[in-house]
Tab-separated table of C-alpha atoms in Angstrom:
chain	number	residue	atom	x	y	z
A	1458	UNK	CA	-1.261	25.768	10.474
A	1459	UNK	CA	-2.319	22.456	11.859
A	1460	UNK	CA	-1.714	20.205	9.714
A	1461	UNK	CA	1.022	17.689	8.209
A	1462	UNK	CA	4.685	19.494	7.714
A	1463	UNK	CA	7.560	17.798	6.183
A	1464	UNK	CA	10.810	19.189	5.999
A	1465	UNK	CA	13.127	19.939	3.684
A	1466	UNK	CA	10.418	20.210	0.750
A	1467	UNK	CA	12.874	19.606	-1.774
A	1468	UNK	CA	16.801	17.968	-1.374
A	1469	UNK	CA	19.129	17.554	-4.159
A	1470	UNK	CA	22.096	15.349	-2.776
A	1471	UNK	CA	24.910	13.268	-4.739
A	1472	UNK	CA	24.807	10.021	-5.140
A	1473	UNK	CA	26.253	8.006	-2.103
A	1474	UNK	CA	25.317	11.073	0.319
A	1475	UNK	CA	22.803	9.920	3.487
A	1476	UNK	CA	20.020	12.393	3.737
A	1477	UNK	CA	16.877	12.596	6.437
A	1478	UNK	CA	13.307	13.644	6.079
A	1479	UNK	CA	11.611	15.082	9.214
A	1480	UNK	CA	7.812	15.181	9.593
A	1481	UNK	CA	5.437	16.484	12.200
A	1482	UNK	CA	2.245	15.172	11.889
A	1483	UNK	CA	-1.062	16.968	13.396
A	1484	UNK	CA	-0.737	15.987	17.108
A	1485	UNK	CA	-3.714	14.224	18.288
A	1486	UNK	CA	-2.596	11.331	15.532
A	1487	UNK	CA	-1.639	8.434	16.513
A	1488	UNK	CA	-0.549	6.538	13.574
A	1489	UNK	CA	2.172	8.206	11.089
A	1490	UNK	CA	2.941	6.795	7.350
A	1491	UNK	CA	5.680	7.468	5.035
A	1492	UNK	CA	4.940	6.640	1.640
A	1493	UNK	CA	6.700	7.248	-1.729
A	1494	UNK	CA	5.443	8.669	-4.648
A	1495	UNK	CA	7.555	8.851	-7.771
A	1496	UNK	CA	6.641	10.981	-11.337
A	1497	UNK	CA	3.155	9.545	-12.533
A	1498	UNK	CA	2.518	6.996	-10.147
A	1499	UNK	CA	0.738	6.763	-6.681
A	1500	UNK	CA	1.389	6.731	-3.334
A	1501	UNK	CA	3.805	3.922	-2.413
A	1502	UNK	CA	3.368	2.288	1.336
A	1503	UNK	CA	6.623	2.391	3.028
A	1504	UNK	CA	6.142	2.099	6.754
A	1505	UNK	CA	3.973	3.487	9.101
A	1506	UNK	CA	4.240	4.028	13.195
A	1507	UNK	CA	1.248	3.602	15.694
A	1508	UNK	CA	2.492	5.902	18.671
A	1509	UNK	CA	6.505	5.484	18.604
A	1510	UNK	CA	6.367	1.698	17.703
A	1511	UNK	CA	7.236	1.003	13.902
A	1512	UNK	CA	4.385	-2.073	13.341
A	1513	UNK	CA	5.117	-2.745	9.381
A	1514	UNK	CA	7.941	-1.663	6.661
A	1515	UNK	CA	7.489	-2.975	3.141
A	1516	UNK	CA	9.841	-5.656	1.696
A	1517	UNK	CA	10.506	-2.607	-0.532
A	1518	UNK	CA	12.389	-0.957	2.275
A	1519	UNK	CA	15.884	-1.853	1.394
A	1520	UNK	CA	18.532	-1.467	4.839
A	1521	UNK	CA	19.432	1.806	3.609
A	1522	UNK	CA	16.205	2.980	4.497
A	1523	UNK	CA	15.284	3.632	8.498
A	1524	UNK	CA	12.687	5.415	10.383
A	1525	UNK	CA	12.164	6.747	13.945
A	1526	UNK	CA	9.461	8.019	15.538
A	1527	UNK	CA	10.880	8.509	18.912
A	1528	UNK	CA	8.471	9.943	21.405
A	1529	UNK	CA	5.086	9.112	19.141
A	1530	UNK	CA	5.914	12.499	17.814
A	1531	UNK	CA	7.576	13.580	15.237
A	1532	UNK	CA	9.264	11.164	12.758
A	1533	UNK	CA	12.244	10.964	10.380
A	1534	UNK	CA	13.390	9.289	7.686
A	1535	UNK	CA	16.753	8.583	6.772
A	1536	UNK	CA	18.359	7.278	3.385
A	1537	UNK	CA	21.808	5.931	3.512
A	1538	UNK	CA	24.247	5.969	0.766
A	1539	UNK	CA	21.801	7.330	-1.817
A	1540	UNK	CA	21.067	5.948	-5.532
A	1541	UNK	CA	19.501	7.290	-8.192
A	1542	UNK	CA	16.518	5.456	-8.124
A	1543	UNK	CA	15.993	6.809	-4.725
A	1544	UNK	CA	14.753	10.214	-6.390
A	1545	UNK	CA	11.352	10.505	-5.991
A	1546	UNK	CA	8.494	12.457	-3.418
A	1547	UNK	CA	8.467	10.910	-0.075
A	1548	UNK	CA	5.358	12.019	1.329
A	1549	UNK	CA	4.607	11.814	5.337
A	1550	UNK	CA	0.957	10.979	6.953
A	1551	UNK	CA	-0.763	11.070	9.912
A	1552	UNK	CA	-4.328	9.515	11.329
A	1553	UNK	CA	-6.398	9.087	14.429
A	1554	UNK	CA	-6.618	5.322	14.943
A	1555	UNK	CA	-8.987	3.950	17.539
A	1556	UNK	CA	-11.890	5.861	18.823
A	1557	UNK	CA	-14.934	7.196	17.380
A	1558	UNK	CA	-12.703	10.029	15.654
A	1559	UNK	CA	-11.066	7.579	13.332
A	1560	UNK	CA	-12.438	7.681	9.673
A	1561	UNK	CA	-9.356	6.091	8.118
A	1562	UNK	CA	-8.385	9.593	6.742
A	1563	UNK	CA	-4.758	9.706	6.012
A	1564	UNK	CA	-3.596	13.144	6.237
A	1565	UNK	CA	-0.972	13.917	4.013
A	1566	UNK	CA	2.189	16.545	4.319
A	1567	UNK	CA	3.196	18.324	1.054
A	1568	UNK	CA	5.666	15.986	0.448
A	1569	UNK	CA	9.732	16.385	0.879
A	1570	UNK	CA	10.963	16.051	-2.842
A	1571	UNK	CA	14.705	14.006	-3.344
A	1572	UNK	CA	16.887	14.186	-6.303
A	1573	UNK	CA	20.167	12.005	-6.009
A	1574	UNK	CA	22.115	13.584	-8.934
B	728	UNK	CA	2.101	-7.269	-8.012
B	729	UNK	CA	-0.417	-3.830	-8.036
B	730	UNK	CA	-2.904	-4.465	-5.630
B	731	UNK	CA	-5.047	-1.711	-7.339
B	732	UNK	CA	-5.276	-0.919	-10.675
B	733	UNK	CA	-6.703	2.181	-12.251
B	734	UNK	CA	-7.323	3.629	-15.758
B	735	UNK	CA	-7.553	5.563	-17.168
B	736	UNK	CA	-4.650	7.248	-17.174
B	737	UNK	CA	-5.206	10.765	-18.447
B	738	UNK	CA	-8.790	12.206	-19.266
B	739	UNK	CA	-9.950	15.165	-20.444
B	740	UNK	CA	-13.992	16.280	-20.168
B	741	UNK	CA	-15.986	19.378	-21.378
B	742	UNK	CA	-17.000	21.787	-18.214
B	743	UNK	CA	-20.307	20.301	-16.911
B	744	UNK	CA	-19.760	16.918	-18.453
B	745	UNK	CA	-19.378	13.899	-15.690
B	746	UNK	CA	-15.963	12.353	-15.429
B	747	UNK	CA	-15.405	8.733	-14.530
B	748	UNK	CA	-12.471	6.837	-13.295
B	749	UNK	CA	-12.098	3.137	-12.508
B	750	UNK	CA	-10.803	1.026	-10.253
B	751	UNK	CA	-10.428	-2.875	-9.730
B	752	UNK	CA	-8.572	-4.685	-6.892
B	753	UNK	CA	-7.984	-8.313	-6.232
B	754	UNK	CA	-7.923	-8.362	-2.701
B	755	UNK	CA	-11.001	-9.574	-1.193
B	756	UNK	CA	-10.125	-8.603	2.510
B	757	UNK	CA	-9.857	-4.950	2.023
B	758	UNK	CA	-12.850	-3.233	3.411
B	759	UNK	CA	-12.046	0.243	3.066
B	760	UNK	CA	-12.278	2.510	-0.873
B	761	UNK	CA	-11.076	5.677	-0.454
B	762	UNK	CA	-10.559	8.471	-3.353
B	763	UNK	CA	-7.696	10.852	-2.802
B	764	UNK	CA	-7.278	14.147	-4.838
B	765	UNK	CA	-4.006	15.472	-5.756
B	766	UNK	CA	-2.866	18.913	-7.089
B	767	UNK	CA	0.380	19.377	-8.018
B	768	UNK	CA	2.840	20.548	-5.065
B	769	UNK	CA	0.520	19.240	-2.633
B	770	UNK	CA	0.063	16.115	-1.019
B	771	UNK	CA	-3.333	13.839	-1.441
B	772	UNK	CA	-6.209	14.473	0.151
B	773	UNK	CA	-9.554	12.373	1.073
B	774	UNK	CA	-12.152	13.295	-1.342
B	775	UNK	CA	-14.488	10.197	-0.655
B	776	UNK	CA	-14.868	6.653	0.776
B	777	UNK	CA	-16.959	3.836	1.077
B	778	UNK	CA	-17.309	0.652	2.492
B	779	UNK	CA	-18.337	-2.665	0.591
B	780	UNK	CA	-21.253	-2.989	2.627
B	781	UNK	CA	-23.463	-0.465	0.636
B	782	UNK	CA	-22.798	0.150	-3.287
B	783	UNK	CA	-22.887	3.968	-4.235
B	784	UNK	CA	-22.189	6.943	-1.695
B	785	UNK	CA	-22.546	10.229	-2.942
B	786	UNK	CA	-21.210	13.719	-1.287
B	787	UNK	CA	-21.784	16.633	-3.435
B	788	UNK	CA	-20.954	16.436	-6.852
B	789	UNK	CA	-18.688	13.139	-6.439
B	790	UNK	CA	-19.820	9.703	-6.004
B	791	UNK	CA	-18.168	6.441	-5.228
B	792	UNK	CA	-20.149	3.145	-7.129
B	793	UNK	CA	-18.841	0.149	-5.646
B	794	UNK	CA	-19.378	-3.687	-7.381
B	795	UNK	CA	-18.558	-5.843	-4.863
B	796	UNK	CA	-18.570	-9.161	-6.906
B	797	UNK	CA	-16.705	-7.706	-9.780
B	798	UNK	CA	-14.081	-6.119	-7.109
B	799	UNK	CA	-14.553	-2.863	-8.847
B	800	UNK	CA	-15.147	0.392	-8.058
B	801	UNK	CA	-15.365	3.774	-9.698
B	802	UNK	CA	-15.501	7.800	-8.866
B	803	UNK	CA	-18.101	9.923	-10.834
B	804	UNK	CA	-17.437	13.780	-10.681
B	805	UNK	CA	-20.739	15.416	-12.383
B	806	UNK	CA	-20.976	18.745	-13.456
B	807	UNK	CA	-17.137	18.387	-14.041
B	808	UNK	CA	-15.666	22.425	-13.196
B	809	UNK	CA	-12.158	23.412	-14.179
B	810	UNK	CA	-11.210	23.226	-10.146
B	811	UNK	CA	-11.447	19.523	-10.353
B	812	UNK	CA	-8.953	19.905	-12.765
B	813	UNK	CA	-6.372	17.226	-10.490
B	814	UNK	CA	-4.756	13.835	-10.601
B	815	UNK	CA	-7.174	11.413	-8.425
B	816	UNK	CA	-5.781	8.341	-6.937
B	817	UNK	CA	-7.834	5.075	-5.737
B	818	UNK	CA	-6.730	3.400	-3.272
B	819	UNK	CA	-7.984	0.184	-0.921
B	820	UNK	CA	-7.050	-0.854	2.758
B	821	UNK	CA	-7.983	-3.550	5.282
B	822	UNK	CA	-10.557	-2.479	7.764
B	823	UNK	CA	-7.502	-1.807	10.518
B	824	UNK	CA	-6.142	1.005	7.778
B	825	UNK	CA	-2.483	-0.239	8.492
B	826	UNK	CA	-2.018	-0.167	4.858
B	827	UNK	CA	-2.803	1.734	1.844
B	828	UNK	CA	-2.757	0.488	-1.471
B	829	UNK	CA	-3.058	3.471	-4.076
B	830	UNK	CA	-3.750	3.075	-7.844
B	831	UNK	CA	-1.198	4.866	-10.447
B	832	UNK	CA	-3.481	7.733	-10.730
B	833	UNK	CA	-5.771	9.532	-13.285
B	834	UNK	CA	-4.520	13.024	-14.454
B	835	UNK	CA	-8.060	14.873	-15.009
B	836	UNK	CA	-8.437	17.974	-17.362
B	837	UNK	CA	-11.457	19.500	-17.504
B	838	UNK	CA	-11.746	22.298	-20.023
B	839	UNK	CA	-13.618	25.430	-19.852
């Protein structure tokens, strides 16, 4: 399988717990997003990565919240000192940027589903 | 502030009927419409797109109408089957696709 994995797919924690996300994206892409998605609403911009260089969080990134992308590879995403309100899908993409191969397609993983009891 | 808003909400359509979902944005520099189709467990993925430089594209049975000076836009599934049955989410980027702005979703049933 080629595409867009995100692991764990689902993580219950308590509240106050730190938990990470990991996501491999398909691995000619360049540019990686992590977006959140929470019961009956879309796809929430988070922060996304061209190579291993973070270029934009949203103001709705608290400090709790941090991503890496290391080696333009893989990418995770770490929660600090949960809250309830951080339950919700956090959903990992990847696209070509630059080129003639780049369509805008996001790519999306199946998601890695949080619940902060 | 939602950059994109989308209704409606829930709809349900007859098999072979056409199904219809709107969007409207305020954003005048976004350049890029794409329609994203959801089933549950899974993550999005591209149905259709356009560009505000021509007003309808059409792939298959689904087809983007865009309105440029009314800074709408809408999806039209015809001959609706119950595979389409899925939640579709609009969405709207600038032309360097750094960011995605998604609607709140529509949650289509289409019955047999």
């Amino acid at each position: 399988d080629t595409g867009v994995s995100q692991d764990p797919r689902h993580k219950i924690t308590k509240r106050g717990q730190n938990v990470t996300f990991r996501c491999d994206p398909i691995s000619e892409h360049n540019r990686l997003y992590w977006y959140r998605q929470t019961l009956g609403q879309g796809p929430e911009f988070l922060t996304y990565f061209q190579n291993e260089a973070q270029l934009e969080k949203s103001r709705l990134l608290s400090d709790r919240f941090s991503a890496e992308r290391p080696k333009g590879s893989f990418s995770t995403l770490e929660i600090q000192r949960t809250e309830q309100g951080d339950s919700a899908m956090y959903l990992c993409a990847s696209s070509l940027w630059g080129g003639q191969g780049d369509t805008g397609e996001l790519f999306f993983g199946e998601g890695s589903r949080l619940t902060v009891l | 502030q939602q950059q994109v808003k989308q209704s409606p909400q829930s709809l349900i359509v007859q098999k072979g009927g056409i199904s219809i979902i709107n969007c409207a944005y305020e954003n005048t520099a976004f350049d890029y419409f794409p329609w994203y189709q959801q089933f549950p467990g899974k993550g999005p993925a591209l149905l259709i797109a356009i560009r505000p430089d021509v007003s309808e594209k059409k792939e298959g049975r689904f087809t983007i109408s865009f309105n440029k000076s009314a800074k709408q836009f809408s999806l039209h599934i015809m001959d609706s089957q119950p595979g389409d049955s899925a939640t579709y989410f609009c969405a709207a980027s600038r032309y360097n696709f750094n960011k995605f702005y998604f609607g709140s979703g529509t949650k289509l049933n289409v019955k047999p």
